């Protein structure tokens, strides 16, 4: 029988990897993608801000206009051969936001006016929100045209990563918000227009005319784009809820990461009602598949000289204690989740995961079937 994780890779069409910052979401997304491609799937991994070295190792440049297949030689090196195939798309938040503006603005003039708008350039929070939203839209297109058997979606490093799933609510709140109503030019009534003229004058005095015009332009153009994005948000959400989608929470054994992981579990499963399937405990000593960790026999057999024994023993004991703690942690997560969900551990690779060899090590440590 397949392990639950292998089952997910085999059966799902979309896997979303979420979790706290720096726990290895991007790395694990890449490892799962390699595993799936080794199993013969055509896979797209949509990653956000991967480490430069990992992107280079895979031979894919950052933020190209569309997904890129690593060179065949690299695919072979990590054990991928036809029918298995892997493409990667590294998204750059700013490039993505600009693409959305170009795509959804009414015309070229509006697009370039917004792109050169100082406020647009500086409202990074909104740009960041658009980034996930757009990633999801791109993914939607790929799912529809059956170009891939499986899409693995990496998410950015924050709780905001799941905002795209709440986008309809958030966007309409924004659109209905007082700020928007205040700024969006209104031509409904004479009185309103008169009030608006007075307000504009007042703002000209307080903000300076250029700033006021930029603000108004930003809000009016941006609101149109947001409402268009909002249009198919419902459909996007329904994709995430489908049975062939899966949410995995990636975490490290660190206390803060575990706390964040619980937040993501609750958010996806309970608040958003998404198909949450389980945990990957990355950077953990509970997985000993990839190298020999010290064991008690090291001390009893006196393999190492008396002189260095104490120092090495301290280190080894620390590592053994960590191994035990991580194994307990994994067991506790498994117990709490019950039989319908899973938790798998991935090893801590001391040199980090920034080349194909170490990535392959991580893939090899995934359940073999
Ligand atoms: N199993 C592992 N063993 C050792 N190092 C790892 C492991 N997994 C990831 N790393 C390293 O940890 C760092 C962070 O990994 P990664 O970028 O995948 O995390 P992330 O969760 O995507 O981060 P962010 O939240 O910033 O997007 C990288 O340097 C990566 O090489
Ligand atoms: Mg990342």
JSON list of N, CA and C in Angstrom, two decimals, residues 191-249:
[
{"chain": "A", "resi": 191, "resn": "UNK", "atom": "N", "xyz": [-24.34, 67.53, -6.33]},
{"chain": "A", "resi": 191, "resn": "UNK", "atom": "CA", "xyz": [-23.91, 67.87, -4.97]},
{"chain": "A", "resi": 191, "resn": "UNK", "atom": "C", "xyz": [-22.63, 67.14, -4.63]},
{"chain": "A", "resi": 192, "resn": "UNK", "atom": "N", "xyz": [-22.66, 65.82, -4.96]},
{"chain": "A", "resi": 192, "resn": "UNK", "atom": "CA", "xyz": [-21.46, 65.03, -4.67]},
{"chain": "A", "resi": 192, "resn": "UNK", "atom": "C", "xyz": [-20.24, 65.62, -5.38]},
{"chain": "A", "resi": 193, "resn": "UNK", "atom": "N", "xyz": [-20.48, 66.01, -6.64]},
{"chain": "A", "resi": 193, "resn": "UNK", "atom": "CA", "xyz": [-19.36, 66.56, -7.40]},
{"chain": "A", "resi": 193, "resn": "UNK", "atom": "C", "xyz": [-18.85, 67.84, -6.75]},
{"chain": "A", "resi": 194, "resn": "UNK", "atom": "N", "xyz": [-19.82, 68.65, -6.28]},
{"chain": "A", "resi": 194, "resn": "UNK", "atom": "CA", "xyz": [-19.43, 69.90, -5.65]},
{"chain": "A", "resi": 194, "resn": "UNK", "atom": "C", "xyz": [-18.63, 69.62, -4.37]},
{"chain": "A", "resi": 195, "resn": "UNK", "atom": "N", "xyz": [-19.14, 68.63, -3.60]},
{"chain": "A", "resi": 195, "resn": "UNK", "atom": "CA", "xyz": [-18.43, 68.27, -2.37]},
{"chain": "A", "resi": 195, "resn": "UNK", "atom": "C", "xyz": [-17.04, 67.79, -2.73]},
{"chain": "A", "resi": 196, "resn": "UNK", "atom": "N", "xyz": [-17.01, 66.96, -3.77]},
{"chain": "A", "resi": 196, "resn": "UNK", "atom": "CA", "xyz": [-15.74, 66.39, -4.16]},
{"chain": "A", "resi": 196, "resn": "UNK", "atom": "C", "xyz": [-14.77, 67.50, -4.59]},
{"chain": "A", "resi": 197, "resn": "UNK", "atom": "N", "xyz": [-15.28, 68.52, -5.27]},
{"chain": "A", "resi": 197, "resn": "UNK", "atom": "CA", "xyz": [-14.41, 69.62, -5.68]},
{"chain": "A", "resi": 197, "resn": "UNK", "atom": "C", "xyz": [-13.84, 70.33, -4.46]},
{"chain": "A", "resi": 198, "resn": "UNK", "atom": "N", "xyz": [-14.71, 70.52, -3.48]},
{"chain": "A", "resi": 198, "resn": "UNK", "atom": "CA", "xyz": [-14.25, 71.19, -2.26]},
{"chain": "A", "resi": 198, "resn": "UNK", "atom": "C", "xyz": [-13.18, 70.33, -1.57]},
{"chain": "A", "resi": 199, "resn": "UNK", "atom": "N", "xyz": [-13.50, 68.99, -1.50]},
{"chain": "A", "resi": 199, "resn": "UNK", "atom": "CA", "xyz": [-12.54, 68.09, -0.85]},
{"chain": "A", "resi": 199, "resn": "UNK", "atom": "C", "xyz": [-11.22, 68.06, -1.60]},
{"chain": "A", "resi": 200, "resn": "UNK", "atom": "N", "xyz": [-11.33, 68.03, -2.92]},
{"chain": "A", "resi": 200, "resn": "UNK", "atom": "CA", "xyz": [-10.11, 68.01, -3.72]},
{"chain": "A", "resi": 200, "resn": "UNK", "atom": "C", "xyz": [-9.26, 69.24, -3.43]},
{"chain": "A", "resi": 201, "resn": "UNK", "atom": "N", "xyz": [-9.96, 70.36, -3.34]},
{"chain": "A", "resi": 201, "resn": "UNK", "atom": "CA", "xyz": [-9.22, 71.60, -3.06]},
{"chain": "A", "resi": 201, "resn": "UNK", "atom": "C", "xyz": [-8.55, 71.51, -1.69]},
{"chain": "A", "resi": 202, "resn": "UNK", "atom": "N", "xyz": [-9.32, 70.98, -0.72]},
{"chain": "A", "resi": 202, "resn": "UNK", "atom": "CA", "xyz": [-8.77, 70.87, 0.63]},
{"chain": "A", "resi": 202, "resn": "UNK", "atom": "C", "xyz": [-7.55, 69.95, 0.61]},
{"chain": "A", "resi": 203, "resn": "UNK", "atom": "N", "xyz": [-7.69, 68.85, -0.15]},
{"chain": "A", "resi": 203, "resn": "UNK", "atom": "CA", "xyz": [-6.57, 67.91, -0.21]},
{"chain": "A", "resi": 203, "resn": "UNK", "atom": "C", "xyz": [-5.38, 68.50, -0.96]},
{"chain": "A", "resi": 204, "resn": "UNK", "atom": "N", "xyz": [-5.70, 69.29, -1.99]},
{"chain": "A", "resi": 204, "resn": "UNK", "atom": "CA", "xyz": [-4.60, 69.94, -2.73]},
{"chain": "A", "resi": 204, "resn": "UNK", "atom": "C", "xyz": [-3.74, 70.75, -1.77]},
{"chain": "A", "resi": 205, "resn": "UNK", "atom": "N", "xyz": [-4.46, 71.42, -0.85]},
{"chain": "A", "resi": 205, "resn": "UNK", "atom": "CA", "xyz": [-3.72, 72.27, 0.09]},
{"chain": "A", "resi": 205, "resn": "UNK", "atom": "C", "xyz": [-2.91, 71.40, 1.05]},
{"chain": "A", "resi": 206, "resn": "UNK", "atom": "N", "xyz": [-3.55, 70.32, 1.55]},
{"chain": "A", "resi": 206, "resn": "UNK", "atom": "CA", "xyz": [-2.81, 69.53, 2.54]},
{"chain": "A", "resi": 206, "resn": "UNK", "atom": "C", "xyz": [-1.78, 68.58, 1.93]},
{"chain": "A", "resi": 207, "resn": "UNK", "atom": "N", "xyz": [-2.12, 68.00, 0.78]},
{"chain": "A", "resi": 207, "resn": "UNK", "atom": "CA", "xyz": [-1.21, 67.00, 0.19]},
{"chain": "A", "resi": 207, "resn": "UNK", "atom": "C", "xyz": [-0.32, 67.58, -0.91]},
{"chain": "A", "resi": 208, "resn": "UNK", "atom": "N", "xyz": [-0.77, 68.63, -1.49]},
{"chain": "A", "resi": 208, "resn": "UNK", "atom": "CA", "xyz": [-0.12, 69.11, -2.72]},
{"chain": "A", "resi": 208, "resn": "UNK", "atom": "C", "xyz": [-0.87, 68.51, -3.88]},
{"chain": "A", "resi": 209, "resn": "UNK", "atom": "N", "xyz": [-1.04, 69.30, -4.94]},
{"chain": "A", "resi": 209, "resn": "UNK", "atom": "CA", "xyz": [-1.92, 68.85, -6.02]},
{"chain": "A", "resi": 209, "resn": "UNK", "atom": "C", "xyz": [-1.42, 67.55, -6.68]},
{"chain": "A", "resi": 210, "resn": "UNK", "atom": "N", "xyz": [-0.11, 67.48, -6.91]},
{"chain": "A", "resi": 210, "resn": "UNK", "atom": "CA", "xyz": [0.41, 66.29, -7.60]},
{"chain": "A", "resi": 210, "resn": "UNK", "atom": "C", "xyz": [0.09, 65.03, -6.80]},
{"chain": "A", "resi": 211, "resn": "UNK", "atom": "N", "xyz": [0.29, 65.11, -5.49]},
{"chain": "A", "resi": 211, "resn": "UNK", "atom": "CA", "xyz": [0.01, 63.94, -4.66]},
{"chain": "A", "resi": 211, "resn": "UNK", "atom": "C", "xyz": [-1.46, 63.57, -4.69]},
{"chain": "A", "resi": 212, "resn": "UNK", "atom": "N", "xyz": [-2.30, 64.57, -4.65]},
{"chain": "A", "resi": 212, "resn": "UNK", "atom": "CA", "xyz": [-3.74, 64.29, -4.64]},
{"chain": "A", "resi": 212, "resn": "UNK", "atom": "C", "xyz": [-4.16, 63.63, -5.94]},
{"chain": "A", "resi": 213, "resn": "UNK", "atom": "N", "xyz": [-3.65, 64.16, -7.04]},
{"chain": "A", "resi": 213, "resn": "UNK", "atom": "CA", "xyz": [-4.02, 63.58, -8.34]},
{"chain": "A", "resi": 213, "resn": "UNK", "atom": "C", "xyz": [-3.50, 62.14, -8.42]},
{"chain": "A", "resi": 214, "resn": "UNK", "atom": "N", "xyz": [-2.30, 61.93, -7.93]},
{"chain": "A", "resi": 214, "resn": "UNK", "atom": "CA", "xyz": [-1.76, 60.56, -7.98]},
{"chain": "A", "resi": 214, "resn": "UNK", "atom": "C", "xyz": [-2.59, 59.60, -7.14]},
{"chain": "A", "resi": 215, "resn": "UNK", "atom": "N", "xyz": [-2.99, 60.07, -5.97]},
{"chain": "A", "resi": 215, "resn": "UNK", "atom": "CA", "xyz": [-3.81, 59.23, -5.10]},
{"chain": "A", "resi": 215, "resn": "UNK", "atom": "C", "xyz": [-5.12, 58.86, -5.79]},
{"chain": "A", "resi": 216, "resn": "UNK", "atom": "N", "xyz": [-5.77, 59.89, -6.33]},
{"chain": "A", "resi": 216, "resn": "UNK", "atom": "CA", "xyz": [-7.07, 59.65, -6.97]},
{"chain": "A", "resi": 216, "resn": "UNK", "atom": "C", "xyz": [-6.90, 58.70, -8.16]},
{"chain": "A", "resi": 217, "resn": "UNK", "atom": "N", "xyz": [-5.87, 58.93, -8.95]},
{"chain": "A", "resi": 217, "resn": "UNK", "atom": "CA", "xyz": [-5.64, 58.06, -10.11]},
{"chain": "A", "resi": 217, "resn": "UNK", "atom": "C", "xyz": [-5.40, 56.63, -9.64]},
{"chain": "A", "resi": 218, "resn": "UNK", "atom": "N", "xyz": [-4.57, 56.49, -8.63]},
{"chain": "A", "resi": 218, "resn": "UNK", "atom": "CA", "xyz": [-4.27, 55.16, -8.13]},
{"chain": "A", "resi": 218, "resn": "UNK", "atom": "C", "xyz": [-5.54, 54.43, -7.71]},
{"chain": "A", "resi": 219, "resn": "UNK", "atom": "N", "xyz": [-6.32, 55.08, -6.88]},
{"chain": "A", "resi": 219, "resn": "UNK", "atom": "CA", "xyz": [-7.51, 54.41, -6.35]},
{"chain": "A", "resi": 219, "resn": "UNK", "atom": "C", "xyz": [-8.51, 54.09, -7.45]},
{"chain": "A", "resi": 220, "resn": "UNK", "atom": "N", "xyz": [-8.69, 55.01, -8.40]},
{"chain": "A", "resi": 220, "resn": "UNK", "atom": "CA", "xyz": [-9.71, 54.73, -9.40]},
{"chain": "A", "resi": 220, "resn": "UNK", "atom": "C", "xyz": [-9.26, 53.61, -10.35]},
{"chain": "A", "resi": 221, "resn": "UNK", "atom": "N", "xyz": [-7.99, 53.64, -10.76]},
{"chain": "A", "resi": 221, "resn": "UNK", "atom": "CA", "xyz": [-7.54, 52.59, -11.69]},
{"chain": "A", "resi": 221, "resn": "UNK", "atom": "C", "xyz": [-7.42, 51.24, -10.97]},
{"chain": "A", "resi": 222, "resn": "UNK", "atom": "N", "xyz": [-6.90, 51.31, -9.76]},
{"chain": "A", "resi": 222, "resn": "UNK", "atom": "CA", "xyz": [-6.66, 50.06, -9.05]},
{"chain": "A", "resi": 222, "resn": "UNK", "atom": "C", "xyz": [-7.96, 49.38, -8.66]},
{"chain": "A", "resi": 223, "resn": "UNK", "atom": "N", "xyz": [-8.95, 50.18, -8.33]},
{"chain": "A", "resi": 223, "resn": "UNK", "atom": "CA", "xyz": [-10.22, 49.56, -7.91]},
{"chain": "A", "resi": 223, "resn": "UNK", "atom": "C", "xyz": [-10.84, 48.80, -9.07]},
{"chain": "A", "resi": 224, "resn": "UNK", "atom": "N", "xyz": [-10.68, 49.34, -10.29]},
{"chain": "A", "resi": 224, "resn": "UNK", "atom": "CA", "xyz": [-11.24, 48.64, -11.46]},
{"chain": "A", "resi": 224, "resn": "UNK", "atom": "C", "xyz": [-10.54, 47.29, -11.63]},
{"chain": "A", "resi": 225, "resn": "UNK", "atom": "N", "xyz": [-9.23, 47.29, -11.43]},
{"chain": "A", "resi": 225, "resn": "UNK", "atom": "CA", "xyz": [-8.48, 46.04, -11.59]},
{"chain": "A", "resi": 225, "resn": "UNK", "atom": "C", "xyz": [-8.87, 45.03, -10.50]},
{"chain": "A", "resi": 226, "resn": "UNK", "atom": "N", "xyz": [-8.98, 45.52, -9.29]},
{"chain": "A", "resi": 226, "resn": "UNK", "atom": "CA", "xyz": [-9.37, 44.62, -8.20]},
{"chain": "A", "resi": 226, "resn": "UNK", "atom": "C", "xyz": [-10.74, 44.01, -8.44]},
{"chain": "A", "resi": 227, "resn": "UNK", "atom": "N", "xyz": [-11.66, 44.82, -8.94]},
{"chain": "A", "resi": 227, "resn": "UNK", "atom": "CA", "xyz": [-12.99, 44.24, -9.11]},
{"chain": "A", "resi": 227, "resn": "UNK", "atom": "C", "xyz": [-12.99, 43.21, -10.23]},
{"chain": "A", "resi": 228, "resn": "UNK", "atom": "N", "xyz": [-12.11, 43.40, -11.21]},
{"chain": "A", "resi": 228, "resn": "UNK", "atom": "CA", "xyz": [-12.03, 42.36, -12.26]},
{"chain": "A", "resi": 228, "resn": "UNK", "atom": "C", "xyz": [-11.41, 41.07, -11.70]},
{"chain": "A", "resi": 229, "resn": "UNK", "atom": "N", "xyz": [-10.39, 41.24, -10.89]},
{"chain": "A", "resi": 229, "resn": "UNK", "atom": "CA", "xyz": [-9.77, 40.05, -10.27]},
{"chain": "A", "resi": 229, "resn": "UNK", "atom": "C", "xyz": [-10.80, 39.32, -9.41]},
{"chain": "A", "resi": 230, "resn": "UNK", "atom": "N", "xyz": [-11.60, 40.11, -8.76]},
{"chain": "A", "resi": 230, "resn": "UNK", "atom": "CA", "xyz": [-12.62, 39.57, -7.87]},
{"chain": "A", "resi": 230, "resn": "UNK", "atom": "C", "xyz": [-13.64, 38.71, -8.62]},
{"chain": "A", "resi": 231, "resn": "UNK", "atom": "N", "xyz": [-13.81, 39.05, -9.89]},
{"chain": "A", "resi": 231, "resn": "UNK", "atom": "CA", "xyz": [-14.85, 38.44, -10.69]},
{"chain": "A", "resi": 231, "resn": "UNK", "atom": "C", "xyz": [-14.80, 36.91, -10.68]},
{"chain": "A", "resi": 232, "resn": "UNK", "atom": "N", "xyz": [-13.61, 36.36, -10.92]},
{"chain": "A", "resi": 232, "resn": "UNK", "atom": "CA", "xyz": [-13.57, 34.88, -10.94]},
{"chain": "A", "resi": 232, "resn": "UNK", "atom": "C", "xyz": [-12.98, 34.27, -9.67]},
{"chain": "A", "resi": 233, "resn": "UNK", "atom": "N", "xyz": [-12.96, 35.07, -8.60]},
{"chain": "A", "resi": 233, "resn": "UNK", "atom": "CA", "xyz": [-12.39, 34.56, -7.35]},
{"chain": "A", "resi": 233, "resn": "UNK", "atom": "C", "xyz": [-13.18, 33.36, -6.81]},
{"chain": "A", "resi": 234, "resn": "UNK", "atom": "N", "xyz": [-14.49, 33.41, -6.98]},
{"chain": "A", "resi": 234, "resn": "UNK", "atom": "CA", "xyz": [-15.32, 32.32, -6.49]},
{"chain": "A", "resi": 234, "resn": "UNK", "atom": "C", "xyz": [-14.94, 31.01, -7.15]},
{"chain": "A", "resi": 235, "resn": "UNK", "atom": "N", "xyz": [-14.72, 31.08, -8.45]},
{"chain": "A", "resi": 235, "resn": "UNK", "atom": "CA", "xyz": [-14.35, 29.87, -9.19]},
{"chain": "A", "resi": 235, "resn": "UNK", "atom": "C", "xyz": [-12.99, 29.33, -8.71]},
{"chain": "A", "resi": 236, "resn": "UNK", "atom": "N", "xyz": [-12.08, 30.27, -8.47]},
{"chain": "A", "resi": 236, "resn": "UNK", "atom": "CA", "xyz": [-10.77, 29.86, -7.98]},
{"chain": "A", "resi": 236, "resn": "UNK", "atom": "C", "xyz": [-10.88, 29.15, -6.63]},
{"chain": "A", "resi": 237, "resn": "UNK", "atom": "N", "xyz": [-11.68, 29.72, -5.77]},
{"chain": "A", "resi": 237, "resn": "UNK", "atom": "CA", "xyz": [-11.82, 29.09, -4.45]},
{"chain": "A", "resi": 237, "resn": "UNK", "atom": "C", "xyz": [-12.40, 27.69, -4.56]},
{"chain": "A", "resi": 238, "resn": "UNK", "atom": "N", "xyz": [-13.30, 27.52, -5.49]},
{"chain": "A", "resi": 238, "resn": "UNK", "atom": "CA", "xyz": [-13.90, 26.20, -5.60]},
{"chain": "A", "resi": 238, "resn": "UNK", "atom": "C", "xyz": [-12.87, 25.17, -6.08]},
{"chain": "A", "resi": 239, "resn": "UNK", "atom": "N", "xyz": [-11.86, 25.61, -6.84]},
{"chain": "A", "resi": 239, "resn": "UNK", "atom": "CA", "xyz": [-10.80, 24.68, -7.25]},
{"chain": "A", "resi": 239, "resn": "UNK", "atom": "C", "xyz": [-10.04, 24.18, -6.03]},
{"chain": "A", "resi": 240, "resn": "UNK", "atom": "N", "xyz": [-9.75, 25.11, -5.13]},
{"chain": "A", "resi": 240, "resn": "UNK", "atom": "CA", "xyz": [-9.01, 24.71, -3.94]},
{"chain": "A", "resi": 240, "resn": "UNK", "atom": "C", "xyz": [-9.78, 23.75, -3.06]},
{"chain": "A", "resi": 241, "resn": "UNK", "atom": "N", "xyz": [-11.09, 23.84, -3.13]},
{"chain": "A", "resi": 241, "resn": "UNK", "atom": "CA", "xyz": [-11.90, 22.98, -2.27]},
{"chain": "A", "resi": 241, "resn": "UNK", "atom": "C", "xyz": [-12.11, 21.60, -2.86]},
{"chain": "A", "resi": 242, "resn": "UNK", "atom": "N", "xyz": [-11.76, 21.44, -4.14]},
{"chain": "A", "resi": 242, "resn": "UNK", "atom": "CA", "xyz": [-12.04, 20.15, -4.78]},
{"chain": "A", "resi": 242, "resn": "UNK", "atom": "C", "xyz": [-11.27, 19.01, -4.14]},
{"chain": "A", "resi": 243, "resn": "UNK", "atom": "N", "xyz": [-11.80, 17.81, -4.39]},
{"chain": "A", "resi": 243, "resn": "UNK", "atom": "CA", "xyz": [-11.19, 16.63, -3.75]},
{"chain": "A", "resi": 243, "resn": "UNK", "atom": "C", "xyz": [-9.78, 16.37, -4.27]},
{"chain": "A", "resi": 244, "resn": "UNK", "atom": "N", "xyz": [-9.49, 16.83, -5.50]},
{"chain": "A", "resi": 244, "resn": "UNK", "atom": "CA", "xyz": [-8.14, 16.55, -6.01]},
{"chain": "A", "resi": 244, "resn": "UNK", "atom": "C", "xyz": [-7.15, 17.67, -5.69]},
{"chain": "A", "resi": 245, "resn": "UNK", "atom": "N", "xyz": [-7.51, 18.52, -4.74]},
{"chain": "A", "resi": 245, "resn": "UNK", "atom": "CA", "xyz": [-6.55, 19.50, -4.22]},
{"chain": "A", "resi": 245, "resn": "UNK", "atom": "C", "xyz": [-6.12, 19.06, -2.82]},
{"chain": "A", "resi": 246, "resn": "UNK", "atom": "N", "xyz": [-4.94, 19.50, -2.43]},
{"chain": "A", "resi": 246, "resn": "UNK", "atom": "CA", "xyz": [-4.45, 19.10, -1.12]},
{"chain": "A", "resi": 246, "resn": "UNK", "atom": "C", "xyz": [-3.62, 20.22, -0.50]},
{"chain": "A", "resi": 247, "resn": "UNK", "atom": "N", "xyz": [-3.89, 20.50, 0.76]},
{"chain": "A", "resi": 247, "resn": "UNK", "atom": "CA", "xyz": [-3.08, 21.49, 1.49]},
{"chain": "A", "resi": 247, "resn": "UNK", "atom": "C", "xyz": [-2.16, 20.76, 2.46]},
{"chain": "A", "resi": 248, "resn": "UNK", "atom": "N", "xyz": [-0.86, 21.04, 2.33]},
{"chain": "A", "resi": 248, "resn": "UNK", "atom": "CA", "xyz": [0.10, 20.45, 3.28]},
{"chain": "A", "resi": 248, "resn": "UNK", "atom": "C", "xyz": [0.72, 21.58, 4.07]},
{"chain": "A", "resi": 249, "resn": "UNK", "atom": "N", "xyz": [0.87, 21.37, 5.36]},
{"chain": "A", "resi": 249, "resn": "UNK", "atom": "CA", "xyz": [1.55, 22.36, 6.18]},
{"chain": "A", "resi": 249, "resn": "UNK", "atom": "C", "xyz": [3.00, 21.90, 6.36]}
]
